[in-house]
mmCIF file of C-alpha atoms in Angstrom:
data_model
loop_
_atom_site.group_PDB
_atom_site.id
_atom_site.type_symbol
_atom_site.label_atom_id
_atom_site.label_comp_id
_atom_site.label_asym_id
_atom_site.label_seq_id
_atom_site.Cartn_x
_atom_site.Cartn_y
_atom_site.Cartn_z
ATOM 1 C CA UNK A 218 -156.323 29.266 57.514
ATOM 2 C CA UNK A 219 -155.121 25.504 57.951
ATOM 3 C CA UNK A 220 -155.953 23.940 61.336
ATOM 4 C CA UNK A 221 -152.767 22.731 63.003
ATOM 5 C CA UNK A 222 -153.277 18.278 63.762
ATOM 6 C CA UNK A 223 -151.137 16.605 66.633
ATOM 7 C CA UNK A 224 -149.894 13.762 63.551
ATOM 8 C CA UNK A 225 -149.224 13.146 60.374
ATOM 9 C CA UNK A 226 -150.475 10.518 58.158
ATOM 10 C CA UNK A 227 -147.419 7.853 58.717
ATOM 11 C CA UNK A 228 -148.373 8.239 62.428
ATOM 12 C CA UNK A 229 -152.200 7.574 62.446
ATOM 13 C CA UNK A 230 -152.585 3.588 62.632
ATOM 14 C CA UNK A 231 -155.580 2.323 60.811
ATOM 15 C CA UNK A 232 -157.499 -1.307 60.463
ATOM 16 C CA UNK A 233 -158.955 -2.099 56.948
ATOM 17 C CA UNK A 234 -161.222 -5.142 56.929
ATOM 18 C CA UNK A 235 -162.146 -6.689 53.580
ATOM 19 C CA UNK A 236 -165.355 -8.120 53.245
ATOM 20 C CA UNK A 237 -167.817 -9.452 50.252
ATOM 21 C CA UNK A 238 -170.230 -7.254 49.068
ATOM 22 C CA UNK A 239 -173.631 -8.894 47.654
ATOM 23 C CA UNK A 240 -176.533 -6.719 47.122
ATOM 24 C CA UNK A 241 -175.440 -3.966 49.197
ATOM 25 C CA UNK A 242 -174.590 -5.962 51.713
ATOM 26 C CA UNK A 243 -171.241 -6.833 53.359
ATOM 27 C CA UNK A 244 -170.582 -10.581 53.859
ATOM 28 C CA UNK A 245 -167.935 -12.893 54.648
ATOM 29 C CA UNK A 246 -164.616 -11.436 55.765
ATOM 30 C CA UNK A 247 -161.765 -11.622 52.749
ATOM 31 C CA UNK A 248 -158.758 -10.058 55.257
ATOM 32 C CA UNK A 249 -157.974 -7.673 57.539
ATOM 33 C CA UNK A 250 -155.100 -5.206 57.213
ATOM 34 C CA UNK A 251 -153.430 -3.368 59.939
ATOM 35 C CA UNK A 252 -151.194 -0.432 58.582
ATOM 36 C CA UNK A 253 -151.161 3.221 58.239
ATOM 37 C CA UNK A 254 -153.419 6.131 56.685
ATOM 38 C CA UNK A 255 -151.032 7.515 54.264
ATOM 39 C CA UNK A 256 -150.460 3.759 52.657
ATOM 40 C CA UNK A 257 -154.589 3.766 52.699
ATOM 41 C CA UNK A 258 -154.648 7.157 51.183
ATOM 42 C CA UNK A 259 -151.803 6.586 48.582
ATOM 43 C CA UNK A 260 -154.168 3.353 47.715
ATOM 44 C CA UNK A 261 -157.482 5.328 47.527
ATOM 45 C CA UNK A 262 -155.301 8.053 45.549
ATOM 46 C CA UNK A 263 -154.455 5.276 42.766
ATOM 47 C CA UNK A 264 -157.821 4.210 42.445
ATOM 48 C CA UNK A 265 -159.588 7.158 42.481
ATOM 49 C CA UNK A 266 -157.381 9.910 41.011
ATOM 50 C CA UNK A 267 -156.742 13.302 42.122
ATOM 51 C CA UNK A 268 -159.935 14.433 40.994
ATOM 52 C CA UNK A 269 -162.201 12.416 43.065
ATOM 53 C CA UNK A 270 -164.663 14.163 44.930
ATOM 54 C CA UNK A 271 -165.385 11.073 46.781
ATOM 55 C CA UNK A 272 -161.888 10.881 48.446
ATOM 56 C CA UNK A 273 -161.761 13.989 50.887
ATOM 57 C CA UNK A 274 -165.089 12.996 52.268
ATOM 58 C CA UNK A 275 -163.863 9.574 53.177
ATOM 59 C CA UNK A 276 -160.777 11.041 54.684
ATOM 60 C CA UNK A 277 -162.421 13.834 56.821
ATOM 61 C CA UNK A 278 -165.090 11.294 57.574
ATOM 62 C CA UNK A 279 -162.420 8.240 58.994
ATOM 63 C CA UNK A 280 -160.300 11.013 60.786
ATOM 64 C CA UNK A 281 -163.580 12.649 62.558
ATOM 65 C CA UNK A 282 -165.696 9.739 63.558
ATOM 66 C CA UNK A 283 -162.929 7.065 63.593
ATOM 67 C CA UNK A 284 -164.350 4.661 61.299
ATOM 68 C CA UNK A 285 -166.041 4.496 57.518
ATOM 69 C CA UNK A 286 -166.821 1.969 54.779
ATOM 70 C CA UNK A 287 -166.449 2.360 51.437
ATOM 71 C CA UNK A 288 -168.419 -0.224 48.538
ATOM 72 C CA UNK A 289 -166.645 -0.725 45.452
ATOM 73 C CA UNK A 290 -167.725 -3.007 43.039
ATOM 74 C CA UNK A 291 -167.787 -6.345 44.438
ATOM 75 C CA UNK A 292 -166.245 -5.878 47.741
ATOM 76 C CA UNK A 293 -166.499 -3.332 51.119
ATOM 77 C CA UNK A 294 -163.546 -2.028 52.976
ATOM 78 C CA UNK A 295 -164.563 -1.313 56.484
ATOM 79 C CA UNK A 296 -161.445 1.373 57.431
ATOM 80 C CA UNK A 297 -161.064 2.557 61.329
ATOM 81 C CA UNK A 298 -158.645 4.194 63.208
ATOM 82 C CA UNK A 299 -156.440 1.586 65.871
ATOM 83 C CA UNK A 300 -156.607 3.935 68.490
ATOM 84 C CA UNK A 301 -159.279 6.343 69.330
ATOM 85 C CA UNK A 302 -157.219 9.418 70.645
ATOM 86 C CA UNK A 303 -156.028 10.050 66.740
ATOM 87 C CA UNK A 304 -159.836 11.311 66.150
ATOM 88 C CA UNK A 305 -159.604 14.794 64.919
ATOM 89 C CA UNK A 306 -162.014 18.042 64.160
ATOM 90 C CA UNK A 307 -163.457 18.325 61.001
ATOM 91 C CA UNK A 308 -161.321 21.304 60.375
ATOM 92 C CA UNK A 309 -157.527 19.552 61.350
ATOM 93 C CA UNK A 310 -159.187 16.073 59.303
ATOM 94 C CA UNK A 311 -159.642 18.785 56.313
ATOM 95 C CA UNK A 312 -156.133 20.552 56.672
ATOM 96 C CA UNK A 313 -154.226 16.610 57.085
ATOM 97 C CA UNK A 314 -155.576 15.824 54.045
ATOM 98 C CA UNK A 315 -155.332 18.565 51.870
ATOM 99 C CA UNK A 316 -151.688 19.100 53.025
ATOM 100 C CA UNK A 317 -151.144 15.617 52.048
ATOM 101 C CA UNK A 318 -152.830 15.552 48.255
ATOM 102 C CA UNK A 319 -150.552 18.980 47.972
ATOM 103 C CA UNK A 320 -147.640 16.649 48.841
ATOM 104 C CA UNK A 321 -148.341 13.774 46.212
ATOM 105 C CA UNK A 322 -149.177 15.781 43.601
ATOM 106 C CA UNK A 323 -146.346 15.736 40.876
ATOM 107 C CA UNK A 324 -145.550 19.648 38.709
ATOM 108 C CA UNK A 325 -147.836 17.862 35.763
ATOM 109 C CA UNK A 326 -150.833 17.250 38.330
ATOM 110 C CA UNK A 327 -150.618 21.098 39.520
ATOM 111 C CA UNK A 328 -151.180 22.181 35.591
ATOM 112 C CA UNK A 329 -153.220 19.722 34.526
ATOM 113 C CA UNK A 330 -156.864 20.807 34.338
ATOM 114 C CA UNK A 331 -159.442 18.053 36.410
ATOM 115 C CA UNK A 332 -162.350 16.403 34.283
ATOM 116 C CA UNK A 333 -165.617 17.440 34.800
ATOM 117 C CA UNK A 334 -167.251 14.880 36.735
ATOM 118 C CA UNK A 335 -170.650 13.867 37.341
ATOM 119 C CA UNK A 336 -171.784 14.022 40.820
ATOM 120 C CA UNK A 337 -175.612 12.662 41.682
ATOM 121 C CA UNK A 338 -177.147 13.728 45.179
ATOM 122 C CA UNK A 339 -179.728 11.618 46.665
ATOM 123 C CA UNK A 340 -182.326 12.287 49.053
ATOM 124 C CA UNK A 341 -181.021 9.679 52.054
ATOM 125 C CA UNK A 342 -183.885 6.733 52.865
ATOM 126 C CA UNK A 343 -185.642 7.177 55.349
#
């Protein structure tokens, strides 16, 4: 059963902040974004596809501890919520964005089959 959340995407107001990335680590600030989570999710969508397994965690993770950052290549976005009171459960952060990936996908996304994709787990450093 989907958990019920007080807003939707085009409500929740979110900071990105650009930085460097060099070696892992995040350096000198590039820019810093205010705008909203579905324009951050429509933007993670595009680079990451439908089939990411790397995008719902993000999500769930912003929307239930108010901040994350995600490393691509040569940069880190640093992505947190503008106000604190949009924080949700786990379960509502889950139901948000499902209902919205249901919403973007087209009638060819629904019957297209998803690659297989290689997923490595890591023991976390201690």
């Amino acid at each position: 059963m989907s958990s019920p959340y007080p807003k939707l995407p085009n409500q929740i107001h979110v900071r990105v902040t650009d930085r460097e990335l060099r070696d892992g680590m995040a350096g000198k600030v590039i820019a810093a974004t205010d705008t909203t989570l579905d324009l951050v999710m429509l933007n993670y969508l595009q680079r990451m596809g439908f089939g990411s397994a790397y995008l719902g965690g993000i999500i769930v993770h912003l929307l239930s501890n108010g901040k994350v950052r995600v490393d691509f290549a040569a940069r880190s976005e640093r992505v947190e919520l503008v106000n604190t009171n949009d924080l949700l459960t786990q379960p509502q952060a889950m139901a948000l964005f499902d209902d919205y990936l249901n919403s973007q996908k087209t009638g060819e996304d629904k019957k297209a089959k998803s690659a297989t994709m290689r997923i490595e787990v890591q023991k976390p450093r201690q």
